[in-house]
PDB file of C-alpha atoms and ligand atoms in Angstrom:
ATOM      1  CA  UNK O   1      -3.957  -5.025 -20.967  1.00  0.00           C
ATOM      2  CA  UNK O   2      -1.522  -2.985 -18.807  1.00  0.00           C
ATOM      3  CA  UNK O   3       1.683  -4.575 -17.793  1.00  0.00           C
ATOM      4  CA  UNK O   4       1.198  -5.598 -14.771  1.00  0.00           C
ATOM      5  CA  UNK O   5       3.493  -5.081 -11.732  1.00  0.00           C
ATOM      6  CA  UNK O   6       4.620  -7.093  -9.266  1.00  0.00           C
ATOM      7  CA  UNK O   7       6.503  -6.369  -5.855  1.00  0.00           C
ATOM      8  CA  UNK O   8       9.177  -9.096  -4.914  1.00  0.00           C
ATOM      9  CA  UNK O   9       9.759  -8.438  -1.068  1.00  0.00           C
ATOM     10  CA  UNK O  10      13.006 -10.988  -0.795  1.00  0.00           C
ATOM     11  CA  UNK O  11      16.050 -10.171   0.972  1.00  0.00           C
ATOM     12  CA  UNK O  12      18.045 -12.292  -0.230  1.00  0.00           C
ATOM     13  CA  UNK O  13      19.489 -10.541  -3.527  1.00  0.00           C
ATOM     14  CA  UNK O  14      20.199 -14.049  -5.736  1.00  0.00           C
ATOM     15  CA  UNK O  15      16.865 -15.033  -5.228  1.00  0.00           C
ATOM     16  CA  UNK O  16      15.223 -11.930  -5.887  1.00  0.00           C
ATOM     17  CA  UNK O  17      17.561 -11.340  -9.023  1.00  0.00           C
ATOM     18  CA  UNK O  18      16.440 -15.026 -10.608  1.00  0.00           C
ATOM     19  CA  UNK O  19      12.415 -13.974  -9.328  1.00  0.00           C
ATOM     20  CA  UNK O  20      12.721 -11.007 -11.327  1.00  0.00           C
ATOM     21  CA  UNK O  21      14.456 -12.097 -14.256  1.00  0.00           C
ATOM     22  CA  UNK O  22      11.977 -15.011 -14.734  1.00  0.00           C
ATOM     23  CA  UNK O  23       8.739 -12.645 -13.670  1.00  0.00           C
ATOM     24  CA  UNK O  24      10.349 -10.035 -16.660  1.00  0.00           C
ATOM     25  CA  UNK O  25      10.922 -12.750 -18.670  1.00  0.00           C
ATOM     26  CA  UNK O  26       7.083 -13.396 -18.854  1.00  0.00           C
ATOM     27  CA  UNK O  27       5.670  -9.779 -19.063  1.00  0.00           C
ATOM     28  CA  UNK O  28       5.301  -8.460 -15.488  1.00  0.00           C
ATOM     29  CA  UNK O  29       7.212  -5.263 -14.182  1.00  0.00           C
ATOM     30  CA  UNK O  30       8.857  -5.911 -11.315  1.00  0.00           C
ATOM     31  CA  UNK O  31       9.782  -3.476  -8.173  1.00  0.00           C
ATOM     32  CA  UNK O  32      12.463  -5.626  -5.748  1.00  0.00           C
ATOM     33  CA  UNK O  33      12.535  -4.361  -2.428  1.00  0.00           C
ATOM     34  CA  UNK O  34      14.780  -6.381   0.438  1.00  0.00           C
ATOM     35  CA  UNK O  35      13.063  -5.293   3.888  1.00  0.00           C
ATOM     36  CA  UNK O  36      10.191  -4.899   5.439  1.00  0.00           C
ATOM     37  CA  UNK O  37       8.970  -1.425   5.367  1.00  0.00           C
ATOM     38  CA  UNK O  38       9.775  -0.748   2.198  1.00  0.00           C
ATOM     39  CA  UNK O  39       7.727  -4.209   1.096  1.00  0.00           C
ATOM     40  CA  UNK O  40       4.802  -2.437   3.071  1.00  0.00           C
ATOM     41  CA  UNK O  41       4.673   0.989   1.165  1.00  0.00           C
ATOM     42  CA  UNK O  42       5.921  -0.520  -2.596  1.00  0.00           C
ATOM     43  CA  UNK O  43       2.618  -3.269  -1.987  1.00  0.00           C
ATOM     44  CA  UNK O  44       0.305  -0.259  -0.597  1.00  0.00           C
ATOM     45  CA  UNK O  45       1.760   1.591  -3.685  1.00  0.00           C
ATOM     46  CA  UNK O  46       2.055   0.209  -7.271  1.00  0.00           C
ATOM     47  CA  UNK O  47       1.655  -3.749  -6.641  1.00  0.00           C
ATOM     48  CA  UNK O  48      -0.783  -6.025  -8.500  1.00  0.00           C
ATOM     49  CA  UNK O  49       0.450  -8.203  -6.797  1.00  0.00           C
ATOM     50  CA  UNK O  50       3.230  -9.428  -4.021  1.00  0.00           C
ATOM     51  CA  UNK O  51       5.381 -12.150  -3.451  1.00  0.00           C
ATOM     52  CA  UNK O  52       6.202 -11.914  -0.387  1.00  0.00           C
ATOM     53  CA  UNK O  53       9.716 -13.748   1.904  1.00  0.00           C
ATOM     54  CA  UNK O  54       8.011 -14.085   5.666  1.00  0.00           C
ATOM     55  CA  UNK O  55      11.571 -13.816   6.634  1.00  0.00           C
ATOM     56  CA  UNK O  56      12.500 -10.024   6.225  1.00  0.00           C
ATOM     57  CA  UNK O  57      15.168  -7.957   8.046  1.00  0.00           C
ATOM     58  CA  UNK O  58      12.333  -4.571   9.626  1.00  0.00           C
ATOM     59  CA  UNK O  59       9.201  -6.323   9.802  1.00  0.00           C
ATOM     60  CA  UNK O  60       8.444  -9.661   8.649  1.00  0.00           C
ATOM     61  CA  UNK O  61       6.703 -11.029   6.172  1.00  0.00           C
ATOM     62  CA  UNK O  62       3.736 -11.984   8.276  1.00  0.00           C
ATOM     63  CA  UNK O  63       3.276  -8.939   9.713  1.00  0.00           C
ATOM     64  CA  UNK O  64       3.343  -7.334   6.229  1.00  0.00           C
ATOM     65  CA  UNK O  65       0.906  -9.138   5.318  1.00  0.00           C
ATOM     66  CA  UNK O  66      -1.626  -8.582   7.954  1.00  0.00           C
ATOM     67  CA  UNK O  67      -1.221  -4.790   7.995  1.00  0.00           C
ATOM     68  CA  UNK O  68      -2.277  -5.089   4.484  1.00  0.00           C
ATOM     69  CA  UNK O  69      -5.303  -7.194   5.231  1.00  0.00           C
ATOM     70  CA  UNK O  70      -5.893  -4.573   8.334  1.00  0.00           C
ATOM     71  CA  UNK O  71      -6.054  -1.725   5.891  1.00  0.00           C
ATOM     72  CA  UNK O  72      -8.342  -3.392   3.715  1.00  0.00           C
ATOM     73  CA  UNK O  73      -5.933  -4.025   0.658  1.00  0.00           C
ATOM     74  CA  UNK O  74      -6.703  -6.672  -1.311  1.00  0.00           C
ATOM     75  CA  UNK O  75      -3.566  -6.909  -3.160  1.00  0.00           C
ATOM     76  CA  UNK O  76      -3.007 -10.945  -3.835  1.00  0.00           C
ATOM     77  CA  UNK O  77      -0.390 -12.440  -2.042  1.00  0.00           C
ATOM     78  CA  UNK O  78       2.138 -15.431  -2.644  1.00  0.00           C
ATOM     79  CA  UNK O  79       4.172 -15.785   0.446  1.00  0.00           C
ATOM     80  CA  UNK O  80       7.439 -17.416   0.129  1.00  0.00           C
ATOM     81  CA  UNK O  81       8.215 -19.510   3.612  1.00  0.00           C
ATOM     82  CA  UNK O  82      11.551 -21.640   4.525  1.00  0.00           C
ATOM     83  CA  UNK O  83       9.679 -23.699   7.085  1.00  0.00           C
ATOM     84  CA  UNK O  84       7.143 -26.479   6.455  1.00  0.00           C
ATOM     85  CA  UNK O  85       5.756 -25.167   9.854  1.00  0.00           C
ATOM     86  CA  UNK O  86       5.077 -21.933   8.919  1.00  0.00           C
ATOM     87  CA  UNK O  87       2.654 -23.150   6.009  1.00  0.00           C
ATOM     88  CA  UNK O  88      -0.342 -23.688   8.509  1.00  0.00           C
ATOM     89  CA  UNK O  89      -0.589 -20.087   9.416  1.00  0.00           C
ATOM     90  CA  UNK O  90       0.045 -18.855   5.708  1.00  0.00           C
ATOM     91  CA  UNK O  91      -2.528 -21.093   4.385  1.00  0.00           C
ATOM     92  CA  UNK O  92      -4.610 -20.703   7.008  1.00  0.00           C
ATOM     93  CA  UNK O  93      -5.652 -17.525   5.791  1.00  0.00           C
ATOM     94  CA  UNK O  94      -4.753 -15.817   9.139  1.00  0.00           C
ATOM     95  CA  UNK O  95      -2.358 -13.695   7.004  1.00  0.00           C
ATOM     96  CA  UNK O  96      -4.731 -13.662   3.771  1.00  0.00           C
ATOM     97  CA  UNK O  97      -2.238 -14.769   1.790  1.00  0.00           C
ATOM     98  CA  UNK O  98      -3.592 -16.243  -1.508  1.00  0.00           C
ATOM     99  CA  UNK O  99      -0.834 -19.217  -2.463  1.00  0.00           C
ATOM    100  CA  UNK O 100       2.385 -20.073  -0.707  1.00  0.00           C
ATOM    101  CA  UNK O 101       5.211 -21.652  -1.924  1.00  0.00           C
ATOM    102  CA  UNK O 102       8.019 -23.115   0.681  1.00  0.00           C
ATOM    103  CA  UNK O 103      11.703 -22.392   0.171  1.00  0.00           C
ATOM    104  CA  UNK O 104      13.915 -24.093  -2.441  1.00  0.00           C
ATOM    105  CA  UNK O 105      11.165 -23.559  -5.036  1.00  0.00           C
ATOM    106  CA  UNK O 106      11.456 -22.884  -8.567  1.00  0.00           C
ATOM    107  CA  UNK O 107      11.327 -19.697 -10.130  1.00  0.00           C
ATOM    108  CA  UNK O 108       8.832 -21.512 -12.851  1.00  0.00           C
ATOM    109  CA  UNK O 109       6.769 -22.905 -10.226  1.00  0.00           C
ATOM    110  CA  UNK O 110       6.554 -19.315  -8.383  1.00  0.00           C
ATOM    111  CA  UNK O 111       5.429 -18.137 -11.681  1.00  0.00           C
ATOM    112  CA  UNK O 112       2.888 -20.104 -12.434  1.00  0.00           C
ATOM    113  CA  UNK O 113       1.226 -19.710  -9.147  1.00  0.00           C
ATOM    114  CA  UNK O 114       1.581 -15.548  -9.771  1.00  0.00           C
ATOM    115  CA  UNK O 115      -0.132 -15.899 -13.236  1.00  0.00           C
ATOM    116  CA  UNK O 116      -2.742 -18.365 -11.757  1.00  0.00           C
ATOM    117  CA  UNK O 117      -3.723 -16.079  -9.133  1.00  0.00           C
ATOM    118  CA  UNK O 118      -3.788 -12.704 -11.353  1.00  0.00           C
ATOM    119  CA  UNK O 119      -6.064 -14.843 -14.004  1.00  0.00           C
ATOM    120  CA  UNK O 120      -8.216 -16.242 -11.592  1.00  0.00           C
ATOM    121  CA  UNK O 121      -8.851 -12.701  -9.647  1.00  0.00           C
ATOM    122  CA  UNK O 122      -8.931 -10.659 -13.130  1.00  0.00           C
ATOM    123  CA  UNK O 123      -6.981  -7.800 -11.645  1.00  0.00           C
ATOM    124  CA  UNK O 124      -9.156  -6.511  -9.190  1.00  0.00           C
ATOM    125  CA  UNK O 125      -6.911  -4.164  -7.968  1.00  0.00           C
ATOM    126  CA  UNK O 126      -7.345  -1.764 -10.894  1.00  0.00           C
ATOM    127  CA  UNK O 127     -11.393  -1.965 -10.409  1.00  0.00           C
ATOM    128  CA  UNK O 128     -11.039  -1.707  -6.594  1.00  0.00           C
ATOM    129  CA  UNK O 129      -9.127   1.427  -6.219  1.00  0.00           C
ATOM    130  CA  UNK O 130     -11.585   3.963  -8.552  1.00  0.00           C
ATOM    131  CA  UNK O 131     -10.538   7.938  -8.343  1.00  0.00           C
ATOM    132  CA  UNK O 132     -11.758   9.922  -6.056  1.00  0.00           C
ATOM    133  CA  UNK O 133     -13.162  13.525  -7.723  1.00  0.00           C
ATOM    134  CA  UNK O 134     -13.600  16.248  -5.560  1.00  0.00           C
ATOM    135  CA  UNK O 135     -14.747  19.270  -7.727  1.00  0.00           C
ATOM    136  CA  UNK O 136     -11.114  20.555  -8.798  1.00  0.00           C
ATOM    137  CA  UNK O 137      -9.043  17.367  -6.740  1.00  0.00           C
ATOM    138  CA  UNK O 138      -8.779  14.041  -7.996  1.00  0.00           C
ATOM    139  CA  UNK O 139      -7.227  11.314  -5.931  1.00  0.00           C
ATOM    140  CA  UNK O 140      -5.762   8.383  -7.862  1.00  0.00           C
ATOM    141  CA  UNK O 141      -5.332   5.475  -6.256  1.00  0.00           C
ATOM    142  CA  UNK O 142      -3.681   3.189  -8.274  1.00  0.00           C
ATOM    143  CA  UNK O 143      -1.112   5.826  -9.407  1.00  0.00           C
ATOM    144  CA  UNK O 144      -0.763   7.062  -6.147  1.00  0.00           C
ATOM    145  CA  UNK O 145      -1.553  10.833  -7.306  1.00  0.00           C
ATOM    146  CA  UNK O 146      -3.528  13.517  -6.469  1.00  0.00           C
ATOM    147  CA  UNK O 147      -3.845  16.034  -9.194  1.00  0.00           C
ATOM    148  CA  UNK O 148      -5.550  19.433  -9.021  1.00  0.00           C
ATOM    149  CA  UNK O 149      -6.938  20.419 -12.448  1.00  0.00           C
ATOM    150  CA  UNK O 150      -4.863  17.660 -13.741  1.00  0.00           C
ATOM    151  CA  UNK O 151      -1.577  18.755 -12.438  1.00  0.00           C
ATOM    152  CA  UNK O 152      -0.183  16.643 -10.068  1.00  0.00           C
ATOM    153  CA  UNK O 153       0.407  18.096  -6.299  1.00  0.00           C
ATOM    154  CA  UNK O 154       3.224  15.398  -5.693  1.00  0.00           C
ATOM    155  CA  UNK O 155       2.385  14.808  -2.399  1.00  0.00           C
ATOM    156  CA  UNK O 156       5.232  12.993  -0.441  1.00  0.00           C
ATOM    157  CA  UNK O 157       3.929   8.861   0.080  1.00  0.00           C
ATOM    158  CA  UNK O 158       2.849   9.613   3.531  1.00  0.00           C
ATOM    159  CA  UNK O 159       0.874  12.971   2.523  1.00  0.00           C
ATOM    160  CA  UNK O 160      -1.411  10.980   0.041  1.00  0.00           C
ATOM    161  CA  UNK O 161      -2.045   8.486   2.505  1.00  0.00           C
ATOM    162  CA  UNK O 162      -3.392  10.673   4.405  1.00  0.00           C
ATOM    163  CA  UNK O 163      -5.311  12.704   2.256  1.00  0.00           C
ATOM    164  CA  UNK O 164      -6.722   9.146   1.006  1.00  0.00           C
ATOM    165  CA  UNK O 165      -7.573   8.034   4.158  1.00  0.00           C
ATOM    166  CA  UNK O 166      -9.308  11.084   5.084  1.00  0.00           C
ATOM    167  CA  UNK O 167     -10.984  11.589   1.328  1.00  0.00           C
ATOM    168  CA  UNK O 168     -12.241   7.940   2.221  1.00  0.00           C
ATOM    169  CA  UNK O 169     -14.683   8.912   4.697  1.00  0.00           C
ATOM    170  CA  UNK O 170     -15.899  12.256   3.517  1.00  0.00           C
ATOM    171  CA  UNK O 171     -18.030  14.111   6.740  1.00  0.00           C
ATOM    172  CA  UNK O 172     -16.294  11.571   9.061  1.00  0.00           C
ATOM    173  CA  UNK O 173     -13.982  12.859  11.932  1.00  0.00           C
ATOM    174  CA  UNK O 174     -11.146  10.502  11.925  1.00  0.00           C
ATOM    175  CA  UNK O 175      -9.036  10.543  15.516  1.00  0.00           C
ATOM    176  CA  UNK O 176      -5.397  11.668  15.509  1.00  0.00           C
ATOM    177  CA  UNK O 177      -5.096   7.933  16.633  1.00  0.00           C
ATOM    178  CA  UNK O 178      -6.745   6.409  13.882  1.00  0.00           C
ATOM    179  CA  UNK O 179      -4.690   8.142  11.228  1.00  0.00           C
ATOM    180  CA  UNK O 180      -1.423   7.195  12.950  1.00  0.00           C
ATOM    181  CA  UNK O 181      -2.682   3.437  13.278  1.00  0.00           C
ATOM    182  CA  UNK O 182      -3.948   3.716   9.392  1.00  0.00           C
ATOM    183  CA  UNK O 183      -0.927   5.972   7.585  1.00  0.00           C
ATOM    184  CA  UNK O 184       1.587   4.759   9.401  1.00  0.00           C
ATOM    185  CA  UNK O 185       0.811   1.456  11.084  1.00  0.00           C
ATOM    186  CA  UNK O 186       2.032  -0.290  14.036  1.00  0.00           C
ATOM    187  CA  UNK O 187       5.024  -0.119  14.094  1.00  0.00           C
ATOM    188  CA  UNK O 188       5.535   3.832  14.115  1.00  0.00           C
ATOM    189  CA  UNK O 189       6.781   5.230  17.375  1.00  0.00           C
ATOM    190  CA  UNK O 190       6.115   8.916  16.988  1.00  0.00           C
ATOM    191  CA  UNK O 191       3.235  11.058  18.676  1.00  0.00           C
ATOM    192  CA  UNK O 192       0.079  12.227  17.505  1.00  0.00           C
ATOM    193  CA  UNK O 193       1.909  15.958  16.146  1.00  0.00           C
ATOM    194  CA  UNK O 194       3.054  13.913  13.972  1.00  0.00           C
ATOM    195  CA  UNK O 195      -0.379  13.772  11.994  1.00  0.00           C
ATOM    196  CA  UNK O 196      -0.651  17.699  12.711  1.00  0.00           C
ATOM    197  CA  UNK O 197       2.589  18.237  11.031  1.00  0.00           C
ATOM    198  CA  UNK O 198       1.533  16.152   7.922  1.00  0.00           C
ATOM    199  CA  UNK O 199      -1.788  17.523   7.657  1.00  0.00           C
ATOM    200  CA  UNK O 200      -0.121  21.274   7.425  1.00  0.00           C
ATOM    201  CA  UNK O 201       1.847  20.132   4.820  1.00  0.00           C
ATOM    202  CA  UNK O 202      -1.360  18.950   3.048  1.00  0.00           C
ATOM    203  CA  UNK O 203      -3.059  22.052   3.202  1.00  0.00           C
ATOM    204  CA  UNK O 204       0.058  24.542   2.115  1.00  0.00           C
ATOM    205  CA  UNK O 205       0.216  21.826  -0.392  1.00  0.00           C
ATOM    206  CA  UNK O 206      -3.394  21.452  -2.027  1.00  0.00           C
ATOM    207  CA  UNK O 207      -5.282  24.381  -0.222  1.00  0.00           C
ATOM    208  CA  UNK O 208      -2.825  27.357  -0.504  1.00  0.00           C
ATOM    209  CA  UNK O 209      -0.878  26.016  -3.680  1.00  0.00           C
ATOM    210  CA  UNK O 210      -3.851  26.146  -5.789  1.00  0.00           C
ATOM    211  CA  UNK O 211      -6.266  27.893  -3.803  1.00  0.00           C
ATOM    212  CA  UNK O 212      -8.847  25.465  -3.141  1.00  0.00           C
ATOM    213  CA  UNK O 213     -11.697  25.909  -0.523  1.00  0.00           C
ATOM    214  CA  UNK O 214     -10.364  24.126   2.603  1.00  0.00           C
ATOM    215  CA  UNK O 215     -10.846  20.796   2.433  1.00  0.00           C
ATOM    216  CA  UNK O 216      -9.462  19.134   5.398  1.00  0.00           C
ATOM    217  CA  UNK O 217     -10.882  20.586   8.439  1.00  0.00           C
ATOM    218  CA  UNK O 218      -9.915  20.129  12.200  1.00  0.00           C
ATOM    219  CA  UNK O 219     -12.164  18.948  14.906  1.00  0.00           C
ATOM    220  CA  UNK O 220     -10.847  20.377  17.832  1.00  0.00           C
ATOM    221  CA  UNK O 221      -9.218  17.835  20.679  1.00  0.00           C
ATOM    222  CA  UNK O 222     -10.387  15.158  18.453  1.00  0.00           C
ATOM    223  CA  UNK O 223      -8.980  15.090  14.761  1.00  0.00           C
ATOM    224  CA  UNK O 224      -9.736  15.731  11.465  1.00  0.00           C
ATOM    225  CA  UNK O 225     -12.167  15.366   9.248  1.00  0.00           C
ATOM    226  CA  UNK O 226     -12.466  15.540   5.038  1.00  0.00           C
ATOM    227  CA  UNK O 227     -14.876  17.951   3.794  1.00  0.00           C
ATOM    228  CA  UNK O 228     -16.476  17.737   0.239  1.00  0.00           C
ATOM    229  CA  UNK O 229     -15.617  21.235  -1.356  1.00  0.00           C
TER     230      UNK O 229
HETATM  231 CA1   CA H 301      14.641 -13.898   3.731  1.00  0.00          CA
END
């Protein structure tokens, strides 16, 4: 079985020191991130799973984990609350988090409900996100790669969202608005060039780097859409 990895969004370094060492300890690699954002795009990126501190300097844990859910990700999700209160809306599923566990905890107890939930879902994750093949492009998912040939394109984190969100829905027209909502969520301020600017960058990238047919095509006032080469 592949080690499995685990994000631990906690901003609160001592904590997220002794989570680590004891989630180590046990087998899992672990990626420690101390804000928001970056708890967004490490989950949307290598995570098996997250555990997740609703109280994060950026955006907060809640809102974390709904953008997740919003994007359809089904990473599991063991948020980590310091208020009895907040437990109703955790475990209410509003958020979709799978376990909770409320602040002081133990690091053995916060293990136990990690390897409880990654037994009882049998890593999903790996079977959820499948390649993509497009003739010469393959878009991995779980390694967050596209490759042409084989060779990676290393696309910046924003360029393969983007290209996986449009790959997604092959033939579909996707609105300059959707992609902004879906690549870059709610709480990005910029304008709709934005996606214009990243889709260029995806084409010099994958179309003119190693000459494929063009793949991502425009739809005029509207958006783009993804076309099957
Ligand atoms: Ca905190």
């Amino acid at each position: 079985m592949p080690v499995q990895t685990i994000v631990v969004a906690e901003d609160d370094a001592a904590i997220r020191d002794l989570l680590t060492h004891h989630l180590e300890r046990e087998g899992f690699a672990v990626v420690g991130v101390a804000d928001g954002q970056t708890a967004l795009r490490r989950a949307r990126g290598v995570a098996d799973l997250v555990v997740l501190d609703v109280g994060l300097p950026g955006i907060d844990g809640f809102d974390v984990a709904r953008t997740l859910r919003r994007e359809r990700h089904a990473v599991p999700i063991v948020m980590v609350t310091a208020r009895a209160d907040e437990v109703d809306r955790v475990v209410g599923f509003e958020l979709g988090a799978d376990d909770y566990v409320c602040k002081p905890f133990s690091p053995r107890e916060l293990v136990a409900r990690v390897k409880g939930i990654l037994r009882r879902s049998g890593t999903p994750v790996a079977r959820e996100r499948p390649t993509l093949t497009f003739g010469r492009l393959e878009i991995d998912e779980r390694a967050r790669e596209a490759r042409v040939d084989g060779n990676d394109v290393r696309l910046k984190p924003r360029e393969f969202a983007l290209l996986l969100e449009l790959a997604s829905n092959p033939g579909v027209a996707l609105s300059r608005e959707r992609l902004l909502q879906k690549v870059w969520g709610f709480d990005f301020n910029g304008d709709e060039r934005t996606v214009d600017v990243h889709v260029h960058r995806l084409r010099s990238k994958i179309e003119t780097g190693w000459k494929l047919p063009p793949l991502v095509r425009t739809v005029h006032g509207f958006g783009y859409k993804f076309q099957r080469p």
